[in-house]
Coordinates of C-alpha atoms in Angstrom, one line a residue:
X12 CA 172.6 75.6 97.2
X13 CA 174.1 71.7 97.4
X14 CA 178.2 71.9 96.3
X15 CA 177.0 69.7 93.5
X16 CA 174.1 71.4 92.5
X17 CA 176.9 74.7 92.2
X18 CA 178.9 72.5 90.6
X19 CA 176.5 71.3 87.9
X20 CA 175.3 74.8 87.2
X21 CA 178.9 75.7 87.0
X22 CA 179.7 73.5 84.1
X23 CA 176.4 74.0 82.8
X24 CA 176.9 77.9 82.2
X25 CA 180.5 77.1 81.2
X26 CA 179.5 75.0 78.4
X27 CA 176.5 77.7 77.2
X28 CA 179.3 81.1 77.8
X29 CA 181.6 79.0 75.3
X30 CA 178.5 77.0 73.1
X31 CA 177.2 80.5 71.9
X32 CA 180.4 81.3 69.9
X33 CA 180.4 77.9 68.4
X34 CA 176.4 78.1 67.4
X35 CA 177.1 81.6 66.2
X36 CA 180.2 80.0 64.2
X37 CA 178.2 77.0 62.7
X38 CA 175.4 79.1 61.6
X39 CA 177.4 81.4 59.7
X40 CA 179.3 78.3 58.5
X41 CA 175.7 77.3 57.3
X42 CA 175.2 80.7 55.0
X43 CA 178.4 80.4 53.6
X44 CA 177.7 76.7 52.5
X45 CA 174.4 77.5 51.0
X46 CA 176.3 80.4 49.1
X47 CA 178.8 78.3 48.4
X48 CA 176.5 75.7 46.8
X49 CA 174.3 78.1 44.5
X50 CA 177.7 79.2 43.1
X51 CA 178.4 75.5 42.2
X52 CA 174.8 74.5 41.5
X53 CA 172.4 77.0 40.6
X54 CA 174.6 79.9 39.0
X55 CA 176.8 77.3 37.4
X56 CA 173.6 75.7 35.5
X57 CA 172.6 79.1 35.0
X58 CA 175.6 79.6 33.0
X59 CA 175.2 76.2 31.3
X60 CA 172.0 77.1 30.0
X61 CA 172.9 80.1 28.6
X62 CA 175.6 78.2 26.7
X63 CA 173.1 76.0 25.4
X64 CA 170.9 78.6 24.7
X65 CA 173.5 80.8 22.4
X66 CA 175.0 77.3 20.7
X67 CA 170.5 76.6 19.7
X68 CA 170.7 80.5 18.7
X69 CA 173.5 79.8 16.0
X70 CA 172.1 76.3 15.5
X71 CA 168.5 78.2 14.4
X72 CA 170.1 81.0 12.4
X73 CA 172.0 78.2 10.4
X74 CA 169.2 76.1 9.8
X75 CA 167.2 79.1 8.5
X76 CA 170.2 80.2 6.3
X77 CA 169.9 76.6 5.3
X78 CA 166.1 76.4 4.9
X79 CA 166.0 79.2 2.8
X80 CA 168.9 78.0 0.5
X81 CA 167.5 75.1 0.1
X82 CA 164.2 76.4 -0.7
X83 CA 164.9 78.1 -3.7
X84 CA 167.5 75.4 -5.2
X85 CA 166.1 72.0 -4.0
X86 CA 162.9 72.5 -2.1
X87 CA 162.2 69.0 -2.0
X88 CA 165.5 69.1 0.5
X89 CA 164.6 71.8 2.5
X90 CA 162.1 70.3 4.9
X91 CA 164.9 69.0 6.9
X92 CA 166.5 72.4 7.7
X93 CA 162.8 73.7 8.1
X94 CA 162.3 70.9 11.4
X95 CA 165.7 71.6 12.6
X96 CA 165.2 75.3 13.3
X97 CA 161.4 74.1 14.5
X98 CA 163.4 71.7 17.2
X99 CA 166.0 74.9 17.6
X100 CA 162.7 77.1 18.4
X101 CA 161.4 74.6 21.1
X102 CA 165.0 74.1 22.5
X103 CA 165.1 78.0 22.7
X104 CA 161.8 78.4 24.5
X105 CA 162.7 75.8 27.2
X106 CA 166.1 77.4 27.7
X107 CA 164.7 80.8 28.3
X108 CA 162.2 79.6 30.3
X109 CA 164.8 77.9 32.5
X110 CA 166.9 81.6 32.7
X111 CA 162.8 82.8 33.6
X112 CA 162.7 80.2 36.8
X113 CA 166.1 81.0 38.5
X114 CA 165.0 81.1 42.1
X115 CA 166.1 85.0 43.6
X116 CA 167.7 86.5 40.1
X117 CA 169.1 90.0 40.3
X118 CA 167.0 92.7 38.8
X119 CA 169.5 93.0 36.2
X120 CA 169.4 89.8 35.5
X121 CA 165.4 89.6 35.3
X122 CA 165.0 92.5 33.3
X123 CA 167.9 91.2 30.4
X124 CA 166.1 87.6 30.4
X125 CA 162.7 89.8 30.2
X126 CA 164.4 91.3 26.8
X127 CA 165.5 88.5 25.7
X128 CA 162.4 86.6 25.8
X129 CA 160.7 89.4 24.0
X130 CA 163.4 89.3 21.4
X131 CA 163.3 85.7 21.1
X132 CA 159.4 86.0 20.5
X133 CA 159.8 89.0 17.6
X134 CA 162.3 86.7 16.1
X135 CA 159.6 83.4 15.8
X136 CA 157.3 85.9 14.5
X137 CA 159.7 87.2 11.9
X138 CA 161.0 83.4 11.1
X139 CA 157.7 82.4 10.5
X140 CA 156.5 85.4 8.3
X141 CA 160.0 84.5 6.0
X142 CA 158.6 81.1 5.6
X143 CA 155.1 82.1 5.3
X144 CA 157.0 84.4 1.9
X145 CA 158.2 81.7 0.7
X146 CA 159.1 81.7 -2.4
X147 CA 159.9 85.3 -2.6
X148 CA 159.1 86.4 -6.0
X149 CA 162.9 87.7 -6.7
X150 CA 166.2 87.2 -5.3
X151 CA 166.6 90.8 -4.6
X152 CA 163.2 90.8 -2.5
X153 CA 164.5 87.8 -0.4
X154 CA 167.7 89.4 0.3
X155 CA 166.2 92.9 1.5
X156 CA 163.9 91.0 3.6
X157 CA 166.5 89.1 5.5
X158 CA 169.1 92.2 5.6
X159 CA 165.9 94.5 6.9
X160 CA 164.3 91.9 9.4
X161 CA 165.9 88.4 9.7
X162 CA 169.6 89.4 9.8
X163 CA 169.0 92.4 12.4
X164 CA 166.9 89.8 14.5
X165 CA 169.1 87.4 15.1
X166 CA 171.9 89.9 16.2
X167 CA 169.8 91.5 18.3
X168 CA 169.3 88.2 20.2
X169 CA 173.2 87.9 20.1
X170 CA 173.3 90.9 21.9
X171 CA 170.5 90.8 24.5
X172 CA 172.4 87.3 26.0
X173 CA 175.8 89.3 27.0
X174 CA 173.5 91.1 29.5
X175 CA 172.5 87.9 31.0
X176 CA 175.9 86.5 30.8
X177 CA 176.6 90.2 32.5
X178 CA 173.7 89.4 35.4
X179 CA 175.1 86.1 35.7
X180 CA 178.2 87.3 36.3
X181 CA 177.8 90.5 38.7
X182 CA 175.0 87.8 41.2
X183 CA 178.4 85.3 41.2
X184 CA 180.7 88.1 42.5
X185 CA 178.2 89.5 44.6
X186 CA 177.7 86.2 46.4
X187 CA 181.0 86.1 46.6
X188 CA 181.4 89.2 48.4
X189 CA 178.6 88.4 50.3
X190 CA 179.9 85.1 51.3
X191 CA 183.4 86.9 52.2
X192 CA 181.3 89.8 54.6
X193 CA 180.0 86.6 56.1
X194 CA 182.9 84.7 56.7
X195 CA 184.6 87.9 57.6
X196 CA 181.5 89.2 60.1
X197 CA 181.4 85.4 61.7
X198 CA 185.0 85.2 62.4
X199 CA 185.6 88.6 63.9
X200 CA 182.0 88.0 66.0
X201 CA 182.9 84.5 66.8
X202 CA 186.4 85.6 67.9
X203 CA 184.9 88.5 70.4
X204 CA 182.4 85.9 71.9
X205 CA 185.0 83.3 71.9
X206 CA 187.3 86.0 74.0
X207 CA 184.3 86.9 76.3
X208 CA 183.6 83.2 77.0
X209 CA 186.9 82.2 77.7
X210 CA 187.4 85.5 79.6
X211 CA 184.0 84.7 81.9
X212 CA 184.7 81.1 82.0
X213 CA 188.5 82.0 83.6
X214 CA 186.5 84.6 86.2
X215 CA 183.6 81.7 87.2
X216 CA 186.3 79.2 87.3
X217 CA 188.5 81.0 89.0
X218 CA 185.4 82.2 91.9
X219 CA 184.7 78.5 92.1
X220 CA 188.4 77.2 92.2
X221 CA 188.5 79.9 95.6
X222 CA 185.0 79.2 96.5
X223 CA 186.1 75.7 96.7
X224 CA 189.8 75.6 98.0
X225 CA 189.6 78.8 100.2
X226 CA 187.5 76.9 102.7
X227 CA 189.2 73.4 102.1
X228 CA 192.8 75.2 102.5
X229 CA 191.2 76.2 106.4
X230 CA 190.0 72.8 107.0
X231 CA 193.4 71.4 106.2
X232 CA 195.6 74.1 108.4
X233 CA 192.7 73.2 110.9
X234 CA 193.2 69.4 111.0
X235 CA 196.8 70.2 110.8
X236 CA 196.5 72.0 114.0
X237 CA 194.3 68.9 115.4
X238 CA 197.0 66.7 114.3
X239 CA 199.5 68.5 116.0
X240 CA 197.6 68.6 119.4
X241 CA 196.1 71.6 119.4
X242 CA 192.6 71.6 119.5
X243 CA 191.1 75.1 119.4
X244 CA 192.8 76.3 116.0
X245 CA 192.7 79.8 115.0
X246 CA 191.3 78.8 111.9
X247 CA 187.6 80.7 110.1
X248 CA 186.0 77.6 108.7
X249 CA 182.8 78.8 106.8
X250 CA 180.1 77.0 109.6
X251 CA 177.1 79.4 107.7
X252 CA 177.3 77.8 104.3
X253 CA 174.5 75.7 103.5
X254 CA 176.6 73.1 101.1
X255 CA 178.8 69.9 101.7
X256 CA 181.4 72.7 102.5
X257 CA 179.6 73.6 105.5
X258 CA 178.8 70.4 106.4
X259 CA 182.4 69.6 107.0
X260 CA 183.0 72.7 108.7
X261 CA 180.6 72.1 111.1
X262 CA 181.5 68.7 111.4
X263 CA 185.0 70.0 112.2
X264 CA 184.1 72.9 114.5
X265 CA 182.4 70.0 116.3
X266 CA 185.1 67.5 116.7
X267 CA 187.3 70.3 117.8
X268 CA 185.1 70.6 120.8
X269 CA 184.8 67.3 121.9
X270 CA 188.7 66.9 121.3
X271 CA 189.4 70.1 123.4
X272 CA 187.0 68.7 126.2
X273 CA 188.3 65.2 125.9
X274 CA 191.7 66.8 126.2
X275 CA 190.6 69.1 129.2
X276 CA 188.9 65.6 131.1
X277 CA 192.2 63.5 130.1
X278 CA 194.4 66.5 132.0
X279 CA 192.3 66.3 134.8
X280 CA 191.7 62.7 135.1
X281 CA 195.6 62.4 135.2
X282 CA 195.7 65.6 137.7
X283 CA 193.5 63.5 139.8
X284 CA 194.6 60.0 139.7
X285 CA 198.1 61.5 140.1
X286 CA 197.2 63.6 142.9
X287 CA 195.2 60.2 144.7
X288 CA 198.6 58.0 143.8
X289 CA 200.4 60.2 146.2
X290 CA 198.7 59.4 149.3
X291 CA 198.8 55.2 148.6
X292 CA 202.2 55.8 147.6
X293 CA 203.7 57.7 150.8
X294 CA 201.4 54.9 153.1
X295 CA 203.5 52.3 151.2
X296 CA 206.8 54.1 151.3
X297 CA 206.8 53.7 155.2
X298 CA 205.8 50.5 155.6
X299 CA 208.6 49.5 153.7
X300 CA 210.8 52.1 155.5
X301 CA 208.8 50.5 158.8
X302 CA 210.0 46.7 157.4
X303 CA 213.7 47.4 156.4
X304 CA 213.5 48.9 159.7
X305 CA 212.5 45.6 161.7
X306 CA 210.4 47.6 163.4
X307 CA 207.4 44.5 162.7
X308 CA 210.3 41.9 163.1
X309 CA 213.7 41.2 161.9
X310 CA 214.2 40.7 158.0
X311 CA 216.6 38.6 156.2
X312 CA 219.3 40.1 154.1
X313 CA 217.3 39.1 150.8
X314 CA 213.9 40.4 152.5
X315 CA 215.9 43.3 152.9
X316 CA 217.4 43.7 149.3
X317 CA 213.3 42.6 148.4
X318 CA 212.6 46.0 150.2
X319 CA 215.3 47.9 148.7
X320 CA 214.2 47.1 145.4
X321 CA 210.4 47.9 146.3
X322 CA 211.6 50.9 147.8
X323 CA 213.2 52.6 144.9
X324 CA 210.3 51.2 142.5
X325 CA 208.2 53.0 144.6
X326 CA 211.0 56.4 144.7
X327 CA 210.2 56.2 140.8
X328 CA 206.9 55.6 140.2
X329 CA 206.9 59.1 142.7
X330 CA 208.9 61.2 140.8
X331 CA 206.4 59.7 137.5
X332 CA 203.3 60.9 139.8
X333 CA 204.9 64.7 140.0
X334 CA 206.1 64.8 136.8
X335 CA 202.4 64.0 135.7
X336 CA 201.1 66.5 138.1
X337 CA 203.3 69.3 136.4
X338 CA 202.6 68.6 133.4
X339 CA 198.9 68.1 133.6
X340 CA 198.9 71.6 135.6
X341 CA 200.8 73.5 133.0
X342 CA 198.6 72.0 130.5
X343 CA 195.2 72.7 132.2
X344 CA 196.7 76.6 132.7
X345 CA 197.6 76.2 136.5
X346 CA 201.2 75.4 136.3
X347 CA 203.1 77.9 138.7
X348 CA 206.4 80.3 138.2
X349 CA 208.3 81.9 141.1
X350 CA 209.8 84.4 139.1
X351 CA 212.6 86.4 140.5
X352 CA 215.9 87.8 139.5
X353 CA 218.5 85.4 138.6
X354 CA 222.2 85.7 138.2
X355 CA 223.0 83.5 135.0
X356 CA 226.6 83.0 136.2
X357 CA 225.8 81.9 139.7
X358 CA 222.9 79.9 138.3
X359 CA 225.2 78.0 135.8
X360 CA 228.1 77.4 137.8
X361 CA 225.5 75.8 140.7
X362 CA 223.6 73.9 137.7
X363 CA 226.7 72.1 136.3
X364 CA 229.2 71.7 139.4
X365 CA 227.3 68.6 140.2
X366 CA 227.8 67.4 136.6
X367 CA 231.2 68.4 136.1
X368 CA 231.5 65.5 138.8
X369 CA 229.5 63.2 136.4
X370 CA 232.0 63.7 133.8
X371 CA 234.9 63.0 135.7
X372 CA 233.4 59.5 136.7
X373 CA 232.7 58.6 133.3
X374 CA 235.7 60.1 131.2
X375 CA 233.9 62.9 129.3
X376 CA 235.0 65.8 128.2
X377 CA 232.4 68.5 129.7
X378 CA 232.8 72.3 129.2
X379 CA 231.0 75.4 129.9
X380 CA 231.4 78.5 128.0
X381 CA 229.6 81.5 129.5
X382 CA 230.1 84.2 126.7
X383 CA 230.7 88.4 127.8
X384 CA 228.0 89.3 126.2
X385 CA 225.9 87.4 128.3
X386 CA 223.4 89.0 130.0
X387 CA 224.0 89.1 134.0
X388 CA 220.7 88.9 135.2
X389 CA 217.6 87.6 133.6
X390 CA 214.4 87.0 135.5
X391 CA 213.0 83.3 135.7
X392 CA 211.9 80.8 138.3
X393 CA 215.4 79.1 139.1
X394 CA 213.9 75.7 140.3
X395 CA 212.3 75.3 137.0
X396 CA 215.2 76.5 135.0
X397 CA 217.1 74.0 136.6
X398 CA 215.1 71.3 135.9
X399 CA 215.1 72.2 132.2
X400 CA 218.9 72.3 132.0
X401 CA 219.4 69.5 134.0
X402 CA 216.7 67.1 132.7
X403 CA 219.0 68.1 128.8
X404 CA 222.5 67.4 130.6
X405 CA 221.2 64.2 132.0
X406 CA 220.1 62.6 128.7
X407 CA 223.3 64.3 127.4
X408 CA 225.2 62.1 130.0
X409 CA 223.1 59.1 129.3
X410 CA 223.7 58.9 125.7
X411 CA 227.0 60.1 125.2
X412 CA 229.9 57.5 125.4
X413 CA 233.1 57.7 127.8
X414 CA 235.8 59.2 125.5
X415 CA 233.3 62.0 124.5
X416 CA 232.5 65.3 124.5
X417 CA 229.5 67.5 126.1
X418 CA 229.4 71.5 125.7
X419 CA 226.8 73.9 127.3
X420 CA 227.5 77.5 126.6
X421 CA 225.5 80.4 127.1
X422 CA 225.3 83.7 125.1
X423 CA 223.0 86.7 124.7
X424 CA 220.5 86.4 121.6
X425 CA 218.3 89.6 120.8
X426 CA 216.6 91.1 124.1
X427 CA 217.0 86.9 126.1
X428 CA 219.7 84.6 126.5
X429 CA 220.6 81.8 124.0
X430 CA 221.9 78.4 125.8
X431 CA 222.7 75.6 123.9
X432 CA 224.0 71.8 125.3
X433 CA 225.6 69.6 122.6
X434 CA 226.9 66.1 123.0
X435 CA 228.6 63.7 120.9
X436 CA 226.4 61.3 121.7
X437 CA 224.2 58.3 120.0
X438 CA 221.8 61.2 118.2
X439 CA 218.8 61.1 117.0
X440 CA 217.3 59.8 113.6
X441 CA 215.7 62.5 111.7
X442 CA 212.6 61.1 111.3
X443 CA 212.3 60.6 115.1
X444 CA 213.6 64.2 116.1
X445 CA 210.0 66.2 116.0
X446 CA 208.5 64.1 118.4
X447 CA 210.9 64.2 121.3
X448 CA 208.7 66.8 122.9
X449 CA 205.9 64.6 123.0
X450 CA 204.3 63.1 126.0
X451 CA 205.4 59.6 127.0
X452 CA 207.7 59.6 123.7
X453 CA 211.3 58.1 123.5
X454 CA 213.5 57.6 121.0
X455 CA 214.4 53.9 120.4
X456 CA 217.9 53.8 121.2
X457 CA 219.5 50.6 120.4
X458 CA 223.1 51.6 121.2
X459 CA 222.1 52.3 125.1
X460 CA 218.9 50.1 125.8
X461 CA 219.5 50.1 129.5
X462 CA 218.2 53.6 129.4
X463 CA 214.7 54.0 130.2
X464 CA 212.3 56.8 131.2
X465 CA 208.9 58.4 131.8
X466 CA 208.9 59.8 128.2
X467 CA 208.1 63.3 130.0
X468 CA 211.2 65.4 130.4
X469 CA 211.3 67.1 127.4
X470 CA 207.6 67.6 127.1
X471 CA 207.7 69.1 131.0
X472 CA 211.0 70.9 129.9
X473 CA 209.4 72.8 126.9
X474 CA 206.3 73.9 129.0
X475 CA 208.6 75.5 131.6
X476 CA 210.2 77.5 128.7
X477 CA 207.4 78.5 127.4
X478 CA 205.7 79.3 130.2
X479 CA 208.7 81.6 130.8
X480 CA 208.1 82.6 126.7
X481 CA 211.0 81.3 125.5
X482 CA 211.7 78.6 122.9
X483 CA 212.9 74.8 122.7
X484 CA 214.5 73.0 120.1
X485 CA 217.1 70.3 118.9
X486 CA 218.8 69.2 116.1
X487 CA 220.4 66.4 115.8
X488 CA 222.7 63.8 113.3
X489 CA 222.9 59.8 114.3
X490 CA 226.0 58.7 115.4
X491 CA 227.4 62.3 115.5
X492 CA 225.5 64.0 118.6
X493 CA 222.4 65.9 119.0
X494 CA 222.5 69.8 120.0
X495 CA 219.3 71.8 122.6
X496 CA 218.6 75.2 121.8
X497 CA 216.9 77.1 124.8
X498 CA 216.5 80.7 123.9
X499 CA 215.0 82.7 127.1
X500 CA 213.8 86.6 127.4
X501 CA 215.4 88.6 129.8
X502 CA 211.7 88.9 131.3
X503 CA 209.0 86.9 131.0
X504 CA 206.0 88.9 128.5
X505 CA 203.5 90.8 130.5
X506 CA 200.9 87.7 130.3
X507 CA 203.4 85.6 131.5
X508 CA 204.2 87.4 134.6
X509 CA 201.4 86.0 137.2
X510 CA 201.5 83.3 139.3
X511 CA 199.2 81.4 137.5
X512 CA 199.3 80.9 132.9
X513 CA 197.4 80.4 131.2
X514 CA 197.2 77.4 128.6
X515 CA 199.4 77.5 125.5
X516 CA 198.2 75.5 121.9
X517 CA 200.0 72.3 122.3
X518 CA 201.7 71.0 119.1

């Protein structure tokens, strides 16, 4: 699967793990409302009609206390009374059939509103049998019928609308409580889903955030690597995925190879051209030598100083053909130590008696500290030792001004030997300081520009050390001097003890 594709799906099933909670949410959101809004609408006319329906009750009972006044007194006035309680009759009928049509009543509420209606029909019969009397033939008749059938009526309607009002009442509270269970279910639901998303959305994210940086975090330490020079990393880079992750890592482990076999053909192209320089070089060497000789005829003094000068060109553009060749061999794993035993002592004394000859000539302070603990004996190739300490004194010397001081001193560190050479010299900018062990590199050095190099001391120097497994490094301040650290074991590791090593990852 495509990196984007994962991706996609990714945020898809993100979006679903934390929609659910939400739909759930919203739909329960939804019940409440519609509870919510039969409370204010359809419970709430409910209640409204049976107002109305009580106030048309009285409004009927007093237009028949009326009507019947009326009729015995003035009955040319008691029509109007008569079509009132007819209107309060009809008004009645509609208002109980509204209570009748309430959409999903309670059974107590259906079977009160059943009574009532019942009640409501006895009391139109008995209404209309009183009229249907009308006149009674005495007073005392009229009032027994009323107290025996109209009175009793009309109270029993009374009393049959408190158990609506009481059905009414109990379906409000229960949709209440029902809305309550609702809310109360949803949010406790909609907070464990909400956890369990956010929970599985931290464990996906959290797979693709390493699914994702995991193999980016190798490519970088890889190209890192590359930068630094070395081009077969001991980096895992995920070749076998079949996404843009992949890709790159395949694209990497492929560059890594050319650059290592582009590196390998550079080391041997200069292992060659070097070797082939020699040969020209020592032809031209004696003809010169032949020339300043006047062995093909006498030369003028300037010819001569003309030869001189081509002479020494050609001494250094020598010493740049074997300092090539060393470096190329130590690079391509055939650079060559003769270890032996080697007093440090006799070794340091020989190394900076030539030096201390140096400083004398150019009025600087030089000492050499060789501490007790120092081991006696430590086991090495002496030429290339010397070369390493010497190649450091020398740019000691070169960049350090007369009036100033140089130090080398020698100590034991761990199971080696720790030497260190510090000037209080020109320094090096900080920025600069990393690179000095680079091939062909040299520090700008505006204080001293008549000093000029190959660029390949250093580099040749730390390959020496390392092939002896020790460590190189400096540190240094502008304008205040710069200080070598060589630290070297007492004996070289067990790989390091043949002839021949084998190639080191070059930074």
């Amino acid at each position: 699967m495509r990196l984007r594709q994962r991706i996609v799906l990714t945020f898809a099933g993100l979006v679903i793990l934390l929609g659910l909670p939400a739909g759930y949410a919203i739909l329960r959101l939804f019940q409440v409302t519609a509870i919510a809004r039969d409370l204010q609408v359809k419970d709430t006319k409910s209640a409204e009609t049976l107002g109305r329906l009580r106030t048309t009750l009285e409004e009927l009972q007093g237009a028949e206390d009326k009507y019947v006044v009326l009729f015995n007194a003035f009955p040319e006035e008691a029509q109007q009374p008569k079509e009132s309680a007819a209107t309060a009759t009809l008004r009645g009928d509609s208002l109980i059939g509204e209570l009748e049509r309430r959409e999903r009543p309670s059974a107590e509420s259906r079977v009160a509103v059943r009574q009532a209606r019942e009640q409501w029909t006895r009391l139109k019969a008995i209404i209309r049998e009183e009229q249907r009397l009308m006149p009674f033939p005495t007073n005392a008749v009229q009032d027994t019928f009323r107290d025996g059938h109209t009175r009793p009526a009309f109270r029993r309607m009374a009393e049959l609308l408190k158990p609506i009002e009481t059905g009414l009442t109990n379906e409000a509270k229960a949709k209440a409580a029902n809305a309550a269970e609702i809310a109360k279910r949803g949010r406790n639901t909609t907070l464990f889903f909400l956890a369990l998303a956010l929970g599985l959305t931290v464990v996906v994210g959290t797979l693709m955030t390493r699914a994702l940086l995991r193999p980016i975090e190798e490519l970088r330490r890889g190209m890192s690597h590359v930068a630094e020079g070395d081009f077969e990393p001991d980096v895992h880079v995920p070749v076998e995925r079949t996404d843009e992750i992949g890709d790159l890592a395949r694209s990497f482990e492929t560059m890594t190879v050319q650059l290592a076999e582009l590196d390998r053909l550079k080391a041997e192209f200069v292992s060659v051209a070097s070797h082939e320089i020699k040969t020209p070089l020592s032809v031209i060497r004696g003809y010169v030598s032949l020339l300043a000789d006047g062995i093909y005829g006498g030369v003028s003094d300037t010819q001569k100083k003309t030869l001189e000068a081509v002479s020494d060109q050609v001494d250094r553009l020598t010493r740049l053909v074997h300092r090539l060749l060393d470096i190329s061999r130590f690079e391509a794993g055939g650079g060559r130590l003769e270890l032996r035993r080697i007093n440090v002592r006799d070794f340091l004394a020989d190394l900076t008696e030539g030096f201390k000859v140096l400083a004398f000539q150019n009025g600087i302070d030089f000492v050499v500290g060789v501490a007790d603990d120092t081991p006696v004996n430590i086991e090495g190739d002496a030429d290339r030792l010397n070369e390493v300490l010497g190649n450091i004194l020398s740019n000691a010397f070169k960049f350090t001004q007369r009036g100033g001081r140089i130090a080398l001193d020698a100590r034991r560190d761990g199971a080696g030997m720790r030497v260190e050479v510090a000037d209080s010299g020109v320094g090096i900018p900080p920025e600069k300081l990393p690179r000095i062990f680079e091939k062909f590199y040299q520090v700008e050095n505006s204080a001293q520009p008549r000093h000029v190099g190959s660029g390949l001391g250093l580099a040749i120097a730390r390959e020496i050390v390392e092939a002896h497994g020790g460590t190189i490094g400096a540190d240094s301040e502008p304008g205040k001097g710069t200080r070598f650290t060589v630290l070297l074991p007492e004996r070289p590791p067990a790989q390091r003890a043949a002839d021949t090593f084998a190639p080191h990852p070059r930074k």
